[in-house]
PDB file of C-alpha atoms in Angstrom:
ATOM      1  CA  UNK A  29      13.854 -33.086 -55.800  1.00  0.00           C
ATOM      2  CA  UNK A  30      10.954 -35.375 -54.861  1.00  0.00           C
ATOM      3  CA  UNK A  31      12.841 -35.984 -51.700  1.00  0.00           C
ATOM      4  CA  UNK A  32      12.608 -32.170 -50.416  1.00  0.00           C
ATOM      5  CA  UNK A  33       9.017 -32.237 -51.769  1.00  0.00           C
ATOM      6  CA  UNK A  34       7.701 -35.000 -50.332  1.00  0.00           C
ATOM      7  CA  UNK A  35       8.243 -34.040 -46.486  1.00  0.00           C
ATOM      8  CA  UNK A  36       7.038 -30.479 -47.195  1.00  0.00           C
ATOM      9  CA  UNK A  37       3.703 -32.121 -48.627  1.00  0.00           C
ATOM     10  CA  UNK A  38       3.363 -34.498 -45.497  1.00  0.00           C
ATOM     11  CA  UNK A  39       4.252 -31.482 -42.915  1.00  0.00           C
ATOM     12  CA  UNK A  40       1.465 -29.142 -44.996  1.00  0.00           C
ATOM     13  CA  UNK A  41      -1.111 -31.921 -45.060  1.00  0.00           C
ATOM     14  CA  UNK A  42      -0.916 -32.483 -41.534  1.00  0.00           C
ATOM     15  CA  UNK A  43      -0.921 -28.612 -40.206  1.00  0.00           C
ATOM     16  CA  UNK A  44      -3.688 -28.746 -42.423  1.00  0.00           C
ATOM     17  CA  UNK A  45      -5.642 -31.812 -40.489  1.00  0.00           C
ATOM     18  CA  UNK A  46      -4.495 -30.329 -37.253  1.00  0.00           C
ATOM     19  CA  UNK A  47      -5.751 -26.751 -37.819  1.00  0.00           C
ATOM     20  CA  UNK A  48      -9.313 -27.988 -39.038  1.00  0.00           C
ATOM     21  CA  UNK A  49      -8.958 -30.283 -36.020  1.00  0.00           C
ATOM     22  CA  UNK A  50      -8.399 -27.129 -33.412  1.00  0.00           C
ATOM     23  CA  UNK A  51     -10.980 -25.310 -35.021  1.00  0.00           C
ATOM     24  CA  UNK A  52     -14.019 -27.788 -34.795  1.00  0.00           C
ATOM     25  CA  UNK A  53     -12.187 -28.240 -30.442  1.00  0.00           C
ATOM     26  CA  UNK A  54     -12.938 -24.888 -30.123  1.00  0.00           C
ATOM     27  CA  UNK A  55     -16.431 -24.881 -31.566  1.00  0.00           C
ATOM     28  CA  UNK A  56     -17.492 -27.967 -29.331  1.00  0.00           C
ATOM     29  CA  UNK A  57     -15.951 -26.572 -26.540  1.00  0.00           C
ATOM     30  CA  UNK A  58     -16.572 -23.166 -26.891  1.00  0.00           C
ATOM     31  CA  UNK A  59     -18.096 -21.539 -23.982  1.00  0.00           C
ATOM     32  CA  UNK A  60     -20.236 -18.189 -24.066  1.00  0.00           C
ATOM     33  CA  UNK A  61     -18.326 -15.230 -22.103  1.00  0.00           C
ATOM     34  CA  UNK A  62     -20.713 -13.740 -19.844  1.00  0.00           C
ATOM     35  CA  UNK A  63     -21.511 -10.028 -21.195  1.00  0.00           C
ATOM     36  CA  UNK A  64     -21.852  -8.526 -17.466  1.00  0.00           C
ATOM     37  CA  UNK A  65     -18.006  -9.699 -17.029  1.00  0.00           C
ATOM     38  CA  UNK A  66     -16.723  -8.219 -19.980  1.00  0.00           C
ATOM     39  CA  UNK A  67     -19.005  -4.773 -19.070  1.00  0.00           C
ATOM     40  CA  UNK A  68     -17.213  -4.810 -15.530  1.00  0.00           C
ATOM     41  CA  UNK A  69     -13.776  -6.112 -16.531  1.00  0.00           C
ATOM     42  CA  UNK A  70     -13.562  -2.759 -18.685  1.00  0.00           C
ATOM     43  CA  UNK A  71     -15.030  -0.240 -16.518  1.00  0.00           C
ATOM     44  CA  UNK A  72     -12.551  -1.470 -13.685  1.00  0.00           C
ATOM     45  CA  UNK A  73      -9.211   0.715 -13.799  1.00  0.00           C
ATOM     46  CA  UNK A  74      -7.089  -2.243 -15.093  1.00  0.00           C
ATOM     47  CA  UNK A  75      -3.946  -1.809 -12.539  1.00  0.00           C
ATOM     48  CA  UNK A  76      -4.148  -5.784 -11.531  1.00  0.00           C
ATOM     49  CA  UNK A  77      -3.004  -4.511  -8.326  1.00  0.00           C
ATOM     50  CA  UNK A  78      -4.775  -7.549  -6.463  1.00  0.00           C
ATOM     51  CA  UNK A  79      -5.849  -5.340  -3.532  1.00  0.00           C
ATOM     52  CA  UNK A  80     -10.040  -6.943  -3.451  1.00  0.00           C
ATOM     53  CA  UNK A  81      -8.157  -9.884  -2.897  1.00  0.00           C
ATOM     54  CA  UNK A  82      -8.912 -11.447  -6.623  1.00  0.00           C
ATOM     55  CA  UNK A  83      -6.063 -12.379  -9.030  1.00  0.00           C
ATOM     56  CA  UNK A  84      -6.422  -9.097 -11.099  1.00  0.00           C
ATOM     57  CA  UNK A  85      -9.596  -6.967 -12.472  1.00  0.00           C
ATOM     58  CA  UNK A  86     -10.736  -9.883 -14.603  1.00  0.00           C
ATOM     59  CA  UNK A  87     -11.021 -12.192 -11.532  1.00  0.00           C
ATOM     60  CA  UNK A  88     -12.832  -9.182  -9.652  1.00  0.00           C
ATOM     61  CA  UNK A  89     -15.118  -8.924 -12.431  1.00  0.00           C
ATOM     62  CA  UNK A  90     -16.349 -12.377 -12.733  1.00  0.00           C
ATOM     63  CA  UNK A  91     -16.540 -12.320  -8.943  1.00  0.00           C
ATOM     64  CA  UNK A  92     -18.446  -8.990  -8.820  1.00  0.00           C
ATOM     65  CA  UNK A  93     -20.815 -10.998 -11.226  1.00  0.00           C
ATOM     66  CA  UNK A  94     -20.970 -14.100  -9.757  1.00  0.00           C
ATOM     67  CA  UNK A  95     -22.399 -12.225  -6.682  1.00  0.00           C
ATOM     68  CA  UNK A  96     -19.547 -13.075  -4.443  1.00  0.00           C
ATOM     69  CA  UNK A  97     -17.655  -9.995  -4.723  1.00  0.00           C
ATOM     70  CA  UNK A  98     -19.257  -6.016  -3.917  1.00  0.00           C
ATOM     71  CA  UNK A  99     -19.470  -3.158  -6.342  1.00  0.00           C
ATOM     72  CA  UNK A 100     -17.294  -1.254  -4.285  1.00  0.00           C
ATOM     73  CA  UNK A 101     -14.678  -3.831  -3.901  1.00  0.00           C
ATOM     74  CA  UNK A 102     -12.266  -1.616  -6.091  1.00  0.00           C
ATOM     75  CA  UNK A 103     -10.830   0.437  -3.825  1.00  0.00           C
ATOM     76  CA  UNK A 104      -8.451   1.949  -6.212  1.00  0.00           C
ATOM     77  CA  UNK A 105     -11.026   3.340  -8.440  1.00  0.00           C
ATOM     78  CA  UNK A 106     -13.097   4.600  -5.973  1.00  0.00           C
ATOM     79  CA  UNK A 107     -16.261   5.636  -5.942  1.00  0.00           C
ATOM     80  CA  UNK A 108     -16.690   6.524  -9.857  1.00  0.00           C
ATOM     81  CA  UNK A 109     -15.682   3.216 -10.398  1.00  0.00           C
ATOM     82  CA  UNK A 110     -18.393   1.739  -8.094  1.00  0.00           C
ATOM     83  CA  UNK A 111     -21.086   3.626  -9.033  1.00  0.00           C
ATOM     84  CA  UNK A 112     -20.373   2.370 -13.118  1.00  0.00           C
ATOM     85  CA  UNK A 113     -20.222  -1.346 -11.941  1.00  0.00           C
ATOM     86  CA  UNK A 114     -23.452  -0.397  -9.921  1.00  0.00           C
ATOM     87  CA  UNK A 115     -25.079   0.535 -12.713  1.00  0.00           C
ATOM     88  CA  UNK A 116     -24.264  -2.650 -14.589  1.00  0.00           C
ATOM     89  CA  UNK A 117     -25.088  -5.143 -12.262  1.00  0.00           C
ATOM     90  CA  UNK A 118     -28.420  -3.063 -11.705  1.00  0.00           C
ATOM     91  CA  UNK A 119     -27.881  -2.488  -7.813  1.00  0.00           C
ATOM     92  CA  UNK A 120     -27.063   0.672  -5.660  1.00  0.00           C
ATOM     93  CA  UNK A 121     -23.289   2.096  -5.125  1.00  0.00           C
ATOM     94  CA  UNK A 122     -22.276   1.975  -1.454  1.00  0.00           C
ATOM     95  CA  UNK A 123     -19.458   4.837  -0.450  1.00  0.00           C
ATOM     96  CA  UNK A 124     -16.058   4.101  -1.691  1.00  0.00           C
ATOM     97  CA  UNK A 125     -13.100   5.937   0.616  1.00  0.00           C
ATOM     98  CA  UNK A 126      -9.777   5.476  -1.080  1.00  0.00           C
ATOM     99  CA  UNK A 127      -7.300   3.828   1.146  1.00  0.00           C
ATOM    100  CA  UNK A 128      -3.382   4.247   0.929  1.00  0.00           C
ATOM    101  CA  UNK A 129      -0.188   2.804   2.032  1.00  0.00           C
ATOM    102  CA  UNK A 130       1.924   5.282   5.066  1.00  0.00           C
ATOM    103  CA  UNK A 131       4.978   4.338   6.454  1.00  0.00           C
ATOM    104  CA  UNK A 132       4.623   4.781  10.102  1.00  0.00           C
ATOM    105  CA  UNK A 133       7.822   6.112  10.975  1.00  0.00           C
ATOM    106  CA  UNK A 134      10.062   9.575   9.873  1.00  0.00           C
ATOM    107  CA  UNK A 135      13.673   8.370  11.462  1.00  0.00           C
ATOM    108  CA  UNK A 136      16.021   9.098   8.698  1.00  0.00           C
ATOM    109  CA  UNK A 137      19.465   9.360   8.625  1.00  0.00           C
ATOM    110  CA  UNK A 138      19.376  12.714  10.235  1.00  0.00           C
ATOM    111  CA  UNK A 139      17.164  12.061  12.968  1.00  0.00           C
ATOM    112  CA  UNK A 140      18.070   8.499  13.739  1.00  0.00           C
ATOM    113  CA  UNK A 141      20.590   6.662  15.252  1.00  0.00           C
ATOM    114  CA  UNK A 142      22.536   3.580  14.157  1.00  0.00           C
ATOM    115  CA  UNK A 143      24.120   0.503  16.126  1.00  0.00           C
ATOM    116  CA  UNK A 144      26.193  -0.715  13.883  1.00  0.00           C
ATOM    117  CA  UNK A 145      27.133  -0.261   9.758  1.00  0.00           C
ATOM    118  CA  UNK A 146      24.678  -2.680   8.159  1.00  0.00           C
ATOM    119  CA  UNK A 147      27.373  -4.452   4.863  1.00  0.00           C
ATOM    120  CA  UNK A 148      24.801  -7.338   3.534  1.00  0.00           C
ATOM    121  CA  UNK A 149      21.939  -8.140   1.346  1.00  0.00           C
ATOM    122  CA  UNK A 150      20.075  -4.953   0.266  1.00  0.00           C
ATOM    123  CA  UNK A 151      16.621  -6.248   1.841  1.00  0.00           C
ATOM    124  CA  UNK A 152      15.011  -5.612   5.144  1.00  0.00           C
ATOM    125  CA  UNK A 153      14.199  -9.229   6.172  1.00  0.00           C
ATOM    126  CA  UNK A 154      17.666  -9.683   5.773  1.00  0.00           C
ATOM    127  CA  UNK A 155      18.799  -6.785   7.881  1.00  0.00           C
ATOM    128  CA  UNK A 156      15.913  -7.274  10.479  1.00  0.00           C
ATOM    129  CA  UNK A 157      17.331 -11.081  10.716  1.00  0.00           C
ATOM    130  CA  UNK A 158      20.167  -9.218  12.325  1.00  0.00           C
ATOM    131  CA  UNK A 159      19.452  -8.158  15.814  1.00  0.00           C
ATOM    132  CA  UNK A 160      16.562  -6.263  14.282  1.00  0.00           C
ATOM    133  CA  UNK A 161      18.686  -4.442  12.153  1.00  0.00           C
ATOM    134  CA  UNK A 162      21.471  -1.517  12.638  1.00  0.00           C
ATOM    135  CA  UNK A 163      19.079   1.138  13.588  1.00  0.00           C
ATOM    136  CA  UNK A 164      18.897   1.886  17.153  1.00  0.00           C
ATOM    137  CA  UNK A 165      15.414   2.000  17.327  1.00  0.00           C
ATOM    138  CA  UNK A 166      14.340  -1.543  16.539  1.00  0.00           C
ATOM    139  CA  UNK A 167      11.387  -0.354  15.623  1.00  0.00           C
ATOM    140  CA  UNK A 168      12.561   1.892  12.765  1.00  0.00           C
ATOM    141  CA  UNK A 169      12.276   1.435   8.828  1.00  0.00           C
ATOM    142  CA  UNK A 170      15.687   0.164   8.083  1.00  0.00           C
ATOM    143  CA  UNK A 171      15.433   1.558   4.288  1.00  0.00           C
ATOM    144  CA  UNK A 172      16.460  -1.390   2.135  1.00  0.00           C
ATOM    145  CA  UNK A 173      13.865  -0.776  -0.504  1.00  0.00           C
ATOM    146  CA  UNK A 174      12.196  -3.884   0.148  1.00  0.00           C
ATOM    147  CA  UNK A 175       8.608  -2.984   0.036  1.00  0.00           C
ATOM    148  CA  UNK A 176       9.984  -0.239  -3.305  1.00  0.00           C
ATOM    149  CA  UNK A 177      10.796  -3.582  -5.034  1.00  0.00           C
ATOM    150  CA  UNK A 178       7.482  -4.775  -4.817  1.00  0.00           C
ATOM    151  CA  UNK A 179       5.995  -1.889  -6.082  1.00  0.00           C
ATOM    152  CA  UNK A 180       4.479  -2.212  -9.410  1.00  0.00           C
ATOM    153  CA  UNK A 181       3.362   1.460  -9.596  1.00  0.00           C
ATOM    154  CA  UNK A 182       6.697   3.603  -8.689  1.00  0.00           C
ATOM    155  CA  UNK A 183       4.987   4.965  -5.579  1.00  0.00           C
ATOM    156  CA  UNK A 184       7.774   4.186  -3.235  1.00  0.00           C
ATOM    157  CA  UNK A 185      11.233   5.585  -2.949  1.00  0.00           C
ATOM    158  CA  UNK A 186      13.963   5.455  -0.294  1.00  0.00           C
ATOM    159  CA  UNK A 187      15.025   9.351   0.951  1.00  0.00           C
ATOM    160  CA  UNK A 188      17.751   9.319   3.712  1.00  0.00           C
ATOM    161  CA  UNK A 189      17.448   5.714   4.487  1.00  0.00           C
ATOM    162  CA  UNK A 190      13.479   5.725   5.009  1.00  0.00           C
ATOM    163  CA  UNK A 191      10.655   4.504   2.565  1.00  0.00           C
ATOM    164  CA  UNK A 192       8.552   7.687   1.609  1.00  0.00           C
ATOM    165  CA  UNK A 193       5.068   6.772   0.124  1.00  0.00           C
ATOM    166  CA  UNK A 194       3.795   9.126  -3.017  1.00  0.00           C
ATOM    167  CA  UNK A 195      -0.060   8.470  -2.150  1.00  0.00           C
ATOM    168  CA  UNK A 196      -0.858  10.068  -5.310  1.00  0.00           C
ATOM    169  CA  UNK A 197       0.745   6.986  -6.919  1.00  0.00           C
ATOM    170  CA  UNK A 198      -0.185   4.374  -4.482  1.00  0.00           C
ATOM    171  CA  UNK A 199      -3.281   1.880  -5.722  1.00  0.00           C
ATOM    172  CA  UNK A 200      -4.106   0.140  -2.185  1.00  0.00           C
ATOM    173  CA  UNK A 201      -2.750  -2.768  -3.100  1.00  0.00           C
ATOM    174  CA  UNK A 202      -1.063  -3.523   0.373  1.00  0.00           C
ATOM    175  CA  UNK A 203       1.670  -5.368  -1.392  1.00  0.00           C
ATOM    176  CA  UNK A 204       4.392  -3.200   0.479  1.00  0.00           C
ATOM    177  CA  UNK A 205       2.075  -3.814   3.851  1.00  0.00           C
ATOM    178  CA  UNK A 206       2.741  -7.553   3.554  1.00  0.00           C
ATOM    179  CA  UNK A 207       6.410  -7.419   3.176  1.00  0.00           C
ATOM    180  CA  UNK A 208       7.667  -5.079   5.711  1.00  0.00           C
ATOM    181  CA  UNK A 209       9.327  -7.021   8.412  1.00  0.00           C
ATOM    182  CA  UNK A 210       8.773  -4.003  10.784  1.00  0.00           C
ATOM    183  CA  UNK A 211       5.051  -3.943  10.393  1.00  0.00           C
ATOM    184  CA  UNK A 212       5.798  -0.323   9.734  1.00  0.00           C
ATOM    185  CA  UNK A 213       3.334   0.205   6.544  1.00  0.00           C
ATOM    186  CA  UNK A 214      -0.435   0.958   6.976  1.00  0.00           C
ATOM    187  CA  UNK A 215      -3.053   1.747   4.989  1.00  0.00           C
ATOM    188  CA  UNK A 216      -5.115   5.249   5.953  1.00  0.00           C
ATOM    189  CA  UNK A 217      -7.827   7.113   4.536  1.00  0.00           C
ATOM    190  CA  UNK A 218      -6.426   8.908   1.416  1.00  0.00           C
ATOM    191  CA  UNK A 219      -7.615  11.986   2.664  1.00  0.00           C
ATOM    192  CA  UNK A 220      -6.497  11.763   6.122  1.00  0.00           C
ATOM    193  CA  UNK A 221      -3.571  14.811   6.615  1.00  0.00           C
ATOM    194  CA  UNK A 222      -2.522  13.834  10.241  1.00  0.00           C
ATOM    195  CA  UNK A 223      -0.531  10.578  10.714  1.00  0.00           C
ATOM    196  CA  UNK A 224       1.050   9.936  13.665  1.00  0.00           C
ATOM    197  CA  UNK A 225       4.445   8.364  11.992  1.00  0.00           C
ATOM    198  CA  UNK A 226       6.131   5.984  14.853  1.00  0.00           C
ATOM    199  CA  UNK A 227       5.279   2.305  15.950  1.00  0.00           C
ATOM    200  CA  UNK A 228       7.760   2.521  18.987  1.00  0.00           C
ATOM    201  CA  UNK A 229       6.445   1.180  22.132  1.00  0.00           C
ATOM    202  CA  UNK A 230       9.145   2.090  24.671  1.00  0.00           C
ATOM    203  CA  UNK A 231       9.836   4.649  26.927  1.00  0.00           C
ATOM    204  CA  UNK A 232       9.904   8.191  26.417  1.00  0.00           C
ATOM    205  CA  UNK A 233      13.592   8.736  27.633  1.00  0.00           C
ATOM    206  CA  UNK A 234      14.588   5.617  25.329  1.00  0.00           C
ATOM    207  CA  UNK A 235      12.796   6.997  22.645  1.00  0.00           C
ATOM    208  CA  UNK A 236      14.898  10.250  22.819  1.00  0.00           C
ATOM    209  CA  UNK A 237      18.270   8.687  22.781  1.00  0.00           C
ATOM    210  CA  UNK A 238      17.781   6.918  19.822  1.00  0.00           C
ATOM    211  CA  UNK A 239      15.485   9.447  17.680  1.00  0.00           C
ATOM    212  CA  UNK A 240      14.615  12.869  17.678  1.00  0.00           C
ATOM    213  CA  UNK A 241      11.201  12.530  15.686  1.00  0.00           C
ATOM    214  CA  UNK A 242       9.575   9.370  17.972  1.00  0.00           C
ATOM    215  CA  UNK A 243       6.533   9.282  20.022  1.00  0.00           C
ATOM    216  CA  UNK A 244       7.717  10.322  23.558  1.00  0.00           C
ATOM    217  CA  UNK A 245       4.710   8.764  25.366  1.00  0.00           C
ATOM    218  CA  UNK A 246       3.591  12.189  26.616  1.00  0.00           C
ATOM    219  CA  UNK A 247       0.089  12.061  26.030  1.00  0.00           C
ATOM    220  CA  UNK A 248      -0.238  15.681  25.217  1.00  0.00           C
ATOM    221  CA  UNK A 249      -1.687  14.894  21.742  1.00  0.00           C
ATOM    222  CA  UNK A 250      -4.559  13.083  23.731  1.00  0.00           C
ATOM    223  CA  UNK A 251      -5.323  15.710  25.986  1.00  0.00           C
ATOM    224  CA  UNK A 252      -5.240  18.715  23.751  1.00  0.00           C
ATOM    225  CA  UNK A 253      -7.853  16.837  20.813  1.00  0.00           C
ATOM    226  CA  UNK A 254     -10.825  18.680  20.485  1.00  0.00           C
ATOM    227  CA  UNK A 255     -12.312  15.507  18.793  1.00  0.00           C
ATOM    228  CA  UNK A 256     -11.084  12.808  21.207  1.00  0.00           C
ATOM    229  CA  UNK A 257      -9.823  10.933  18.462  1.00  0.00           C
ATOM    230  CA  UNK A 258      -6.503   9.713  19.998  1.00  0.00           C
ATOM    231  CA  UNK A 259      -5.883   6.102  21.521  1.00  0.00           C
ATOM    232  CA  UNK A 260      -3.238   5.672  23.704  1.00  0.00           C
ATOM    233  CA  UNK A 261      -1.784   2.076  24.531  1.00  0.00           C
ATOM    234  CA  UNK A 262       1.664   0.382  25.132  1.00  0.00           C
ATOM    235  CA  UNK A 263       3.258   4.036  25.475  1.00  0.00           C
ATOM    236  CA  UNK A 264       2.222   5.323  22.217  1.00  0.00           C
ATOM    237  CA  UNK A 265      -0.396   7.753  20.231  1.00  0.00           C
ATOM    238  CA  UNK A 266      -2.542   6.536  17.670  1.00  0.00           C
ATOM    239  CA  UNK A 267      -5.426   8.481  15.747  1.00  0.00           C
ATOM    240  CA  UNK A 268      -8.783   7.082  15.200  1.00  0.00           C
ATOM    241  CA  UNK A 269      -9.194   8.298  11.652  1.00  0.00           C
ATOM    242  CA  UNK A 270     -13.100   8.137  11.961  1.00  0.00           C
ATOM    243  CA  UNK A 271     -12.704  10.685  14.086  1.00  0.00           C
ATOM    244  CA  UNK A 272     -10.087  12.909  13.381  1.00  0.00           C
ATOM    245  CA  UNK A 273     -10.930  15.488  11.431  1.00  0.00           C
ATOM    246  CA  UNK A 274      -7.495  16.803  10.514  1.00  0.00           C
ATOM    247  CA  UNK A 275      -7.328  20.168  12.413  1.00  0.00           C
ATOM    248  CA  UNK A 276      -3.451  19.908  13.178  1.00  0.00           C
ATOM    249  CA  UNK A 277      -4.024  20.963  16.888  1.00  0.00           C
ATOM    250  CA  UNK A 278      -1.356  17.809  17.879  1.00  0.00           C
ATOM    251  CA  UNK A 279       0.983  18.671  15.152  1.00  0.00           C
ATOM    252  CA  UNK A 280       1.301  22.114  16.770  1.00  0.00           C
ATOM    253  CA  UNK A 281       1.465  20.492  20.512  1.00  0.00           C
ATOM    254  CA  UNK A 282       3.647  17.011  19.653  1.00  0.00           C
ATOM    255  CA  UNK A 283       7.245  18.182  21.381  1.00  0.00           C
ATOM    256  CA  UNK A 284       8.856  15.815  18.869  1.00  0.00           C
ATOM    257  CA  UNK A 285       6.877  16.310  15.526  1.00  0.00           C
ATOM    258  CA  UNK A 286       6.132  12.714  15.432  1.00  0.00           C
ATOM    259  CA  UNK A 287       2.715  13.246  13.883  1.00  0.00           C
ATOM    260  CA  UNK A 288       3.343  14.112  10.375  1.00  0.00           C
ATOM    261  CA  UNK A 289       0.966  16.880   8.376  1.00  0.00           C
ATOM    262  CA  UNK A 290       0.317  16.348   5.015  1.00  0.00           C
ATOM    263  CA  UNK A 291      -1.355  19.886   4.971  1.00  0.00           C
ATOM    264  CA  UNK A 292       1.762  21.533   6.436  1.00  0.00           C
ATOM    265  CA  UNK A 293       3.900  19.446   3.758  1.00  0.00           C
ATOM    266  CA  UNK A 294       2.218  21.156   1.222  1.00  0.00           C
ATOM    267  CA  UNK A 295       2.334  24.292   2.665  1.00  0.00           C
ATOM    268  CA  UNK A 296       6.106  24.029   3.117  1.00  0.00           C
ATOM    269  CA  UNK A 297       6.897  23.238  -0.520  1.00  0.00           C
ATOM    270  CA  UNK A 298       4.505  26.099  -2.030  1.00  0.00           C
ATOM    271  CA  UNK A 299       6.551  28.850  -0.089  1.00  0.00           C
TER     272      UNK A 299
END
């Protein structure tokens, strides 16, 4: 008997000398949390999305207290969000515009073209590696689900071959930008309704061959904004979003409905 006893006693005396041991570490060592971190750490949404660029909210709030990071570094919880941290660290909220994550490009599998019948690893950077991938626009989202893997927050999914972006779901946290072999994602203003959704930079009569919903080059989106808020380079139409102020004028002009309307979306699925 004394042999099973014996061990247990020596095992129990020295949890015991190890416990009391810990405990007086973590009083010597102990060091004071700073009550403006914990204050910020819980008025910051708590996504860890890692879009300010710090490993998660606790590493924005020690930075936002620190002084090296802004109030309004948060972009996902906007201005409310700023305007609480503000208030903490006893300094005035700047203007917080929520930015989200658009895939620049509307070629599915109805309006596309394919070279070839893509059989491989189910990621674009694989596809891409080949020959820029089997759509014939080598510009195109190839609709692997790459940047829908990285998605912690279920905002992505892949409809007829392309990545469609629920902006309603999506933090900013540019995650999906990073990956995209196609540099197709970008972040916009959340409340920008007028996109213009193709990165192709060849010629119009290229364009048409290999999709029906590309920028054509025509220019008459630039010449037909009231606002002047179009840039045109390398054969395509971009908006300046600073000045667009969504009237859909180019949705109704673009011959290809290559600029997208989130307005008309709407519209569309209420009737």
């Amino acid at each position: 008997m004394s042999a099973i006893i014996e061990p247990i006693g020596i095992l129990g005396g020295l949890g015991l000398l190890f416990g009391i041991g810990l405990s007086m570490a973590s009083q010597v060592f102990h060091v004071e949390s700073d009550p403006k971190v914990d204050k910020i750490r819980a008025a910051l949404p708590g996504v860890n999305c890692g879009a300010c660029g710090y490993p998660g909210c606790e590493g924005l709030a020690v930075g936002i207290a620190d002084g090296e990071a802004s109030v309004t570094a948060c972009s996902v919880g906007g201005s409310m969000v700023a305007e609480r941290i503000a208030s903490i660290m006893g300094v005035a909220a700047g203007e917080v515009e929520k930015q989200v994550a658009v895939v620049l490009c509307q070629g599915d599998c109805e309006h596309a073209e394919d070279r070839y019948i893509y059989h491989g690893i189910e990621d674009c950077r694989a596809e891409d590696a080949l020959a820029g991938g089997s759509k014939a626009c080598t510009y195109g989202c190839l609709g692997c689900g790459t940047c829908q893997d990285v998605c912690d927050f279920d905002a992505i999914s892949i409809v007829d071959g392309i990545a469609i972006i629920d902006r309603e779901k999506c933090t900013g946290c540019e995650l999906c930008v990073a990956i995209c072999p196609k540099k197709l994602i970008e972040m916009v203003p959340y409340e920008q309704d007028v996109i213009v959704k193709c990165k192709s930079e060849e010629a119009g009569r290229f364009v048409r061959r290999k999709c029906t919903v590309g920028c054509i080059g025509c220019s008459i989106c630039v010449k037909n904004c009231p606002d002047d808020a179009f840039i045109f380079e390398n054969l395509l139409a971009r908006i300046d979003y600073d000045k667009c102020t969504n009237c859909g004028i180019c949705v109704e002009k673009c011959p290809t409905k290559s600029i997208w309307s989130g307005i008309e979306e709407v519209e569309q699925i209420a009737q």
